[in-house]
Short mmCIF file of C-alpha atoms in Angstrom, two decimals:
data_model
loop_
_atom_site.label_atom_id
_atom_site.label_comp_id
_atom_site.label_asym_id
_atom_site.label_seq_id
_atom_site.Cartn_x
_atom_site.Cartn_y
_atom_site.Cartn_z
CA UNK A 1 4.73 11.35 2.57
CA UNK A 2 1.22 9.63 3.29
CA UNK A 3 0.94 6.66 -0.16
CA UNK A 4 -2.22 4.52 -0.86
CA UNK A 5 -1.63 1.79 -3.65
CA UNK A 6 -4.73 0.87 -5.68
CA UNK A 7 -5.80 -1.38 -8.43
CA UNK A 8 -7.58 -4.40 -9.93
CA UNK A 9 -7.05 -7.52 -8.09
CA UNK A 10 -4.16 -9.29 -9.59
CA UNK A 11 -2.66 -6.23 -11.18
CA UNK A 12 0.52 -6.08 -9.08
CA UNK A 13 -0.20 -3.42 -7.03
CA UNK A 14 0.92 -5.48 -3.37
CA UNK A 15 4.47 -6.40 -5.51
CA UNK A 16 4.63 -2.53 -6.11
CA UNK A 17 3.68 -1.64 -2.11
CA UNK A 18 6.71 -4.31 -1.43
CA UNK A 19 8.86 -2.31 -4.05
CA UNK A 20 7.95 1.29 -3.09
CA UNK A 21 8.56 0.40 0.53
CA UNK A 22 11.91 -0.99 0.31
CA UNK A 23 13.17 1.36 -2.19
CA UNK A 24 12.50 4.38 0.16
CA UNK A 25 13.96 1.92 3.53
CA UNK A 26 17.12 1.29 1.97
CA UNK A 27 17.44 4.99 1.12
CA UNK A 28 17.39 5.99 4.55
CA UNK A 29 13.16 6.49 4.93
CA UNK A 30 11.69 4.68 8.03
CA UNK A 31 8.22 3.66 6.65
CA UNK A 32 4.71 1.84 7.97
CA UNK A 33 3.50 -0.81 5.49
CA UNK A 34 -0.06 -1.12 5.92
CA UNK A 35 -1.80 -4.08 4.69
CA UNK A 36 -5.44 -3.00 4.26
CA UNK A 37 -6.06 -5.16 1.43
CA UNK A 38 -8.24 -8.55 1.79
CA UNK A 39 -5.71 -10.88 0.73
CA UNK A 40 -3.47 -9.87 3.83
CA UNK A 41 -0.08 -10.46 1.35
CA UNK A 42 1.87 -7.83 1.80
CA UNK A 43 4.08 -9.31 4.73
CA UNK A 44 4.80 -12.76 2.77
CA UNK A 45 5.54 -10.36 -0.50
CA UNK A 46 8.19 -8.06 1.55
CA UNK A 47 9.93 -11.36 2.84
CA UNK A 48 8.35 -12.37 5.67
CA UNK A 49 7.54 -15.84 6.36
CA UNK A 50 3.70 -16.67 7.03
CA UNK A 51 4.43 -17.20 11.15
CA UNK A 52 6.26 -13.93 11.61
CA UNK A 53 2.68 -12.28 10.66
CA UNK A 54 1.15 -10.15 13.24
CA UNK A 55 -2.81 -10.97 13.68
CA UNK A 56 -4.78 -8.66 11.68
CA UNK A 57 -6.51 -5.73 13.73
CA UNK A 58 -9.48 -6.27 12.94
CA UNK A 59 -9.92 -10.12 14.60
CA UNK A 60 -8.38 -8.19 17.59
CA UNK A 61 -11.76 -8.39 19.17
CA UNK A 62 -10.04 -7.71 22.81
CA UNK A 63 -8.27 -4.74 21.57
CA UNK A 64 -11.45 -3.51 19.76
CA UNK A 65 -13.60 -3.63 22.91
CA UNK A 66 -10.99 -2.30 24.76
CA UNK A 67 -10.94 0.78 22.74
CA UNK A 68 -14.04 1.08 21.01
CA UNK A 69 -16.43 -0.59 23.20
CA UNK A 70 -19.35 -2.29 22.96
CA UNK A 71 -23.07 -1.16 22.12
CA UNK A 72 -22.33 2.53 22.29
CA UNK A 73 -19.16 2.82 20.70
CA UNK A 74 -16.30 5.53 21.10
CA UNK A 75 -15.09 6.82 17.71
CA UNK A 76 -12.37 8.42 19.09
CA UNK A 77 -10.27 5.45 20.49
CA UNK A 78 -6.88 6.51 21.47
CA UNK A 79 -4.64 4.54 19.04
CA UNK A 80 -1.07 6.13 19.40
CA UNK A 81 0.56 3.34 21.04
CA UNK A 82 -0.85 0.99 18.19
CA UNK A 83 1.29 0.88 15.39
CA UNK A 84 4.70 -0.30 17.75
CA UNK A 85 2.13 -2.88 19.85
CA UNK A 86 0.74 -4.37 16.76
CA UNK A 87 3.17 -4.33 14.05
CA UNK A 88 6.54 -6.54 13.23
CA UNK A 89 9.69 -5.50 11.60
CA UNK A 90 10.42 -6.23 8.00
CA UNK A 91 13.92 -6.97 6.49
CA UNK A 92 15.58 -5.25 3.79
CA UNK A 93 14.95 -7.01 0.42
CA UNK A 94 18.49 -5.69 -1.24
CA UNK A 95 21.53 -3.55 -0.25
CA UNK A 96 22.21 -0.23 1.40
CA UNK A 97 24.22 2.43 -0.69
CA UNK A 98 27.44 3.67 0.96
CA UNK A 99 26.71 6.07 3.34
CA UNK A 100 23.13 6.24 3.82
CA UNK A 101 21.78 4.69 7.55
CA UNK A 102 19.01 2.42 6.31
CA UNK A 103 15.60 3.39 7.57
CA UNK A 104 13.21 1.15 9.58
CA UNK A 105 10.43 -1.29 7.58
CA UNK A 106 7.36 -1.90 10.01
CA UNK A 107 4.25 -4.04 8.78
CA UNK A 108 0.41 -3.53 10.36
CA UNK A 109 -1.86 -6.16 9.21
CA UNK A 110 -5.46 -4.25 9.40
CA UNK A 111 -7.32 -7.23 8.07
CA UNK A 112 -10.77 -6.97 5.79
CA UNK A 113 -14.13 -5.30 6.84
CA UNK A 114 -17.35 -7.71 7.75
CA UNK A 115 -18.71 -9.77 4.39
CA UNK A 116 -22.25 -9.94 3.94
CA UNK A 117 -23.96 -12.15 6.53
CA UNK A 118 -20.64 -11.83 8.69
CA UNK A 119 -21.93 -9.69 11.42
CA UNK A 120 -21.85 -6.28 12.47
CA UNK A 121 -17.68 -4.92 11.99
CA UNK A 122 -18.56 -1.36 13.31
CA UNK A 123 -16.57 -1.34 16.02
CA UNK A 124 -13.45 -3.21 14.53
CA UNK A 125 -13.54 -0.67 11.02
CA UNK A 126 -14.26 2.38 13.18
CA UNK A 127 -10.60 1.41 14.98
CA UNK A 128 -9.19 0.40 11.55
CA UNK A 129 -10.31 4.06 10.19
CA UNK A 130 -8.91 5.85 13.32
CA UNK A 131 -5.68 3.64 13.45
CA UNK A 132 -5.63 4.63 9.77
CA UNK A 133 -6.01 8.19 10.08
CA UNK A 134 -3.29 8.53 13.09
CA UNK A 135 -0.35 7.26 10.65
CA UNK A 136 -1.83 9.65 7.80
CA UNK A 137 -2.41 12.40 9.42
CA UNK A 138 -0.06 12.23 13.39
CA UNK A 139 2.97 10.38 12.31
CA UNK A 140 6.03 11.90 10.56
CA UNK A 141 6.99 8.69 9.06
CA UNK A 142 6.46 7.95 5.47
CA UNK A 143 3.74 5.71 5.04
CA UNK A 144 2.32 2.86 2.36
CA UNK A 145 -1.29 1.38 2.12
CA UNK A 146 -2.06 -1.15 0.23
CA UNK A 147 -5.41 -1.03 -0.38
CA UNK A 148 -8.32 -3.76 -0.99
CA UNK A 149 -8.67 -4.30 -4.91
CA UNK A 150 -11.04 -2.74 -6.47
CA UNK A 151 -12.88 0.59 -5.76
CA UNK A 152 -14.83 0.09 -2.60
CA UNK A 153 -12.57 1.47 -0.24
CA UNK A 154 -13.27 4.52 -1.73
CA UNK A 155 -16.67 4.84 -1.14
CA UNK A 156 -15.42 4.56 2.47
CA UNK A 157 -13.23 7.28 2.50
CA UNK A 158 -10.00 5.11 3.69
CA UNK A 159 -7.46 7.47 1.48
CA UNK A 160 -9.01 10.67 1.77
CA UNK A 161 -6.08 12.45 3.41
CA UNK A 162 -3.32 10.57 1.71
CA UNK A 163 -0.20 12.36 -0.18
CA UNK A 164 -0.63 11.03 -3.70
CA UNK A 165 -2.30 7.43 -4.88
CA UNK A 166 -0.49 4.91 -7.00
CA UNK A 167 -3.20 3.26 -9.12
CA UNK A 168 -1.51 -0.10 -10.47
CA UNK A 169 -2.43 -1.82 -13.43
CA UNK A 170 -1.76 -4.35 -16.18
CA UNK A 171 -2.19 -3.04 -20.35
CA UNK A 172 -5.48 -4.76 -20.38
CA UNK A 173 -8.62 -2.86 -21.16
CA UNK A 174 -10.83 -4.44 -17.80
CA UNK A 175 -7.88 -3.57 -15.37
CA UNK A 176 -7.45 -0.19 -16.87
CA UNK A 177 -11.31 0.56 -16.91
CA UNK A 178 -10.82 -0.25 -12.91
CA UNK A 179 -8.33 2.32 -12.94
CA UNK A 180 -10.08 5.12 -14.65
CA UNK A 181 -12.69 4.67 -11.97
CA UNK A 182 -10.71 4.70 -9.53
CA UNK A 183 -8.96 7.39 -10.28
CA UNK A 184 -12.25 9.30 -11.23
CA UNK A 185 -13.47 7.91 -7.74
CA UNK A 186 -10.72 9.41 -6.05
CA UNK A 187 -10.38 12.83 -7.89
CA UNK A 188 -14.55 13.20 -6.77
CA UNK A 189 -12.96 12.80 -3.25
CA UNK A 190 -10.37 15.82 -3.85
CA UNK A 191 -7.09 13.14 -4.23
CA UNK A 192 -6.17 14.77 -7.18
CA UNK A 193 -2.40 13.60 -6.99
CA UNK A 194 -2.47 10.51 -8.83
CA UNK A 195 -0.23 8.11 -10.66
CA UNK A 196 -0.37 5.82 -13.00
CA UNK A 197 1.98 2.49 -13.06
CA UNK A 198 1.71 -0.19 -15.47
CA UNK A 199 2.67 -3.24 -14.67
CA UNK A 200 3.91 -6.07 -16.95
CA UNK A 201 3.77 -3.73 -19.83
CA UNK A 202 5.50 -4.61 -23.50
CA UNK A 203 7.74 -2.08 -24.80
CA UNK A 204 5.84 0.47 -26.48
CA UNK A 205 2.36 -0.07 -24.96
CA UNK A 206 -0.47 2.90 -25.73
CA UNK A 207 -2.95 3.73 -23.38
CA UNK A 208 -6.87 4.18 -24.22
CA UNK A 209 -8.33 7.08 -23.66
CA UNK A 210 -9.88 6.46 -20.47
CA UNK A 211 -11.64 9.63 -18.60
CA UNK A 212 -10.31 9.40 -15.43
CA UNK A 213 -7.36 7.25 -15.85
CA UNK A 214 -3.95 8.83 -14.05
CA UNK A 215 -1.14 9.85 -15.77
CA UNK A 216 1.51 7.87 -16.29
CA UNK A 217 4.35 7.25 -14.15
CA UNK A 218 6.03 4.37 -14.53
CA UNK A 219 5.84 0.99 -16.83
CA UNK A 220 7.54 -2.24 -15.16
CA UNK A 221 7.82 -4.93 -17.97
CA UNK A 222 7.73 -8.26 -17.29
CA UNK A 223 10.06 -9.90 -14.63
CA UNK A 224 12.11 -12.67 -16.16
CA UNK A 225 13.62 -13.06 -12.52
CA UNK A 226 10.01 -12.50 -10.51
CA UNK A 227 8.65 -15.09 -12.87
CA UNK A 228 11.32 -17.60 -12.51
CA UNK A 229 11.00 -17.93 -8.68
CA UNK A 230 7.16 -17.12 -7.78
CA UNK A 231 6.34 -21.03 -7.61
CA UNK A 232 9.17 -20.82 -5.06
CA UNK A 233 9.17 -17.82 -2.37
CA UNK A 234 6.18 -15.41 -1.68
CA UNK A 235 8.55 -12.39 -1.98
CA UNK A 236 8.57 -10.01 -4.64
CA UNK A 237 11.76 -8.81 -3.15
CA UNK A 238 16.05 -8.83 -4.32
CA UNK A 239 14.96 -9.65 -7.61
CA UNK A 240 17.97 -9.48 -10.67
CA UNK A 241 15.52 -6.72 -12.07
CA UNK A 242 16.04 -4.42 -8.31
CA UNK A 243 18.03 -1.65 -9.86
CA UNK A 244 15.42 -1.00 -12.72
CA UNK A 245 12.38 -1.67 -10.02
CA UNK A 246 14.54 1.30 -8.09
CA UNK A 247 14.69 3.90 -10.52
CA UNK A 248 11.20 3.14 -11.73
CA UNK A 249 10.19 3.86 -8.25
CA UNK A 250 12.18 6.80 -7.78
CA UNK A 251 10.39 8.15 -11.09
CA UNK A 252 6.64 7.23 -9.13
CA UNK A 253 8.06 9.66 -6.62
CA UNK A 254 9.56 12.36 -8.17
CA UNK A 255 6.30 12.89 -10.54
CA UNK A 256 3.87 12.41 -7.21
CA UNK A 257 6.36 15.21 -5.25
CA UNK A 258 6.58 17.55 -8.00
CA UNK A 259 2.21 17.39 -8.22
CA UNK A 260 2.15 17.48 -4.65
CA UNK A 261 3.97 21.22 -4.81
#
């Protein structure tokens, strides 16, 4: 399964990437991280130490020539061999249950399109999309996006062709208005499979009525143990909370596989 993880900047939704990913590793699922998200901090929140960091794709301007060329550009760049070039392995953030072989982590960094004034990023985000599109659409392997905050990478079309969409936010009104759009953004685009996870949510939280907003999935309350630590270590992961975080990601699932049907 192909999952794309969006939401308001700040809302969690790179902590639940790190989650989701690990959770389906250490149950026997070999899975791509994909950082697509500006920040780039998806490695450092799934354990890995700033160094061990491959260089994001997109400052790969050797690589980008290489396949895409320049002035006329090929948007069809044969990208196959990409994802075991470019990426790095990622530990397991907790323990293995008896029995089950623990499946492979792997983290591409694909690095942020052009800003304004930054030059022309054609090239480089015409590999990103058809990098992009080979793990959605070619690769068996179960695969997580975290996307740029915000709603922009929709209007590019980057999760068209993905499985389901988590859309994470906090119980605020502004972060939840993100995610109605989003999720209204995203339904225009025909990803009707999406879910809703709140994140840092008190007991007993109610939801506005929000056209466009998800459905439910899953509410993560506040980490007592993720708090206690963050001034400390840029992972999220092997937290005290990890067997809660588990079955609230194995609830994300089961309602995204049972929509998916």
């Amino acid at each position: 399964m192909k999952l794309a993880i969006a939401g308001k900047g700040g809302a969690g939704k790179t902590s639940f990437a790190a989650w989701l990913a690990d959770y389906l590793a250490r149950q026997g699922k070999d899975v791509w991280l994909v950082d697509a998200d500006t920040a780039l901090s998806l490695g450092q929140a799934s354990g890995l130490d700033r160094a061990q960091l491959p260089a994001p794709l997109v400052q790969r301007e050797d690589l980008v020539q290489e396949r895409i060329g320049a002035g006329m550009i090929h948007l069809s760049p044969e990208v196959g061999d990409l994802p075991e070039a470019l990426s790095v392995p990622v530990p397991l953030g907790g323990s293995v249950a008896p029995g089950v072989t623990p499946g492979r982590k792997r983290l591409l960094v694909m690095g942020a399109v052009a800003n304004a004034g930054g030059g022309c990023a054609c090239a480089a985000n015409a590999l990103l999309k058809a990098l992009l599109a080979h793990l959605v659409l070619d690769r068996k392997e179960w695969v997580v996006v975290d996307l740029e905050a915000g709603v922009e990478h929709l209007g590019r079309g980057t999760v068209m062709s993905v499985d389901a969409l988590a859309v994470v936010s906090e119980p605020s009104l502004r972060a939840l208005s993100t995610g109605a759009e989003i999720g209204r953004l995203a339904a225009e685009m025909g990803l009707a499979n999406q879910a809703l996870v709140l994140n840092r949510a008190p007991e007993g939280t109610t939801l506005p009525d929000l056209p466009g907003l998800p459905p439910l999935a899953a509410a993560i309350p506040r980490l007592a143990g993720l708090e206690a630590r963050q001034i400390e270590t840029t992972s999220v992961l092997g937290l005290p909370e990890s067997a809660m975080l588990d079955g609230l990601c194995a609830r994300f699932l089961e309602q995204v596989e049972r929509r998916r049907k």
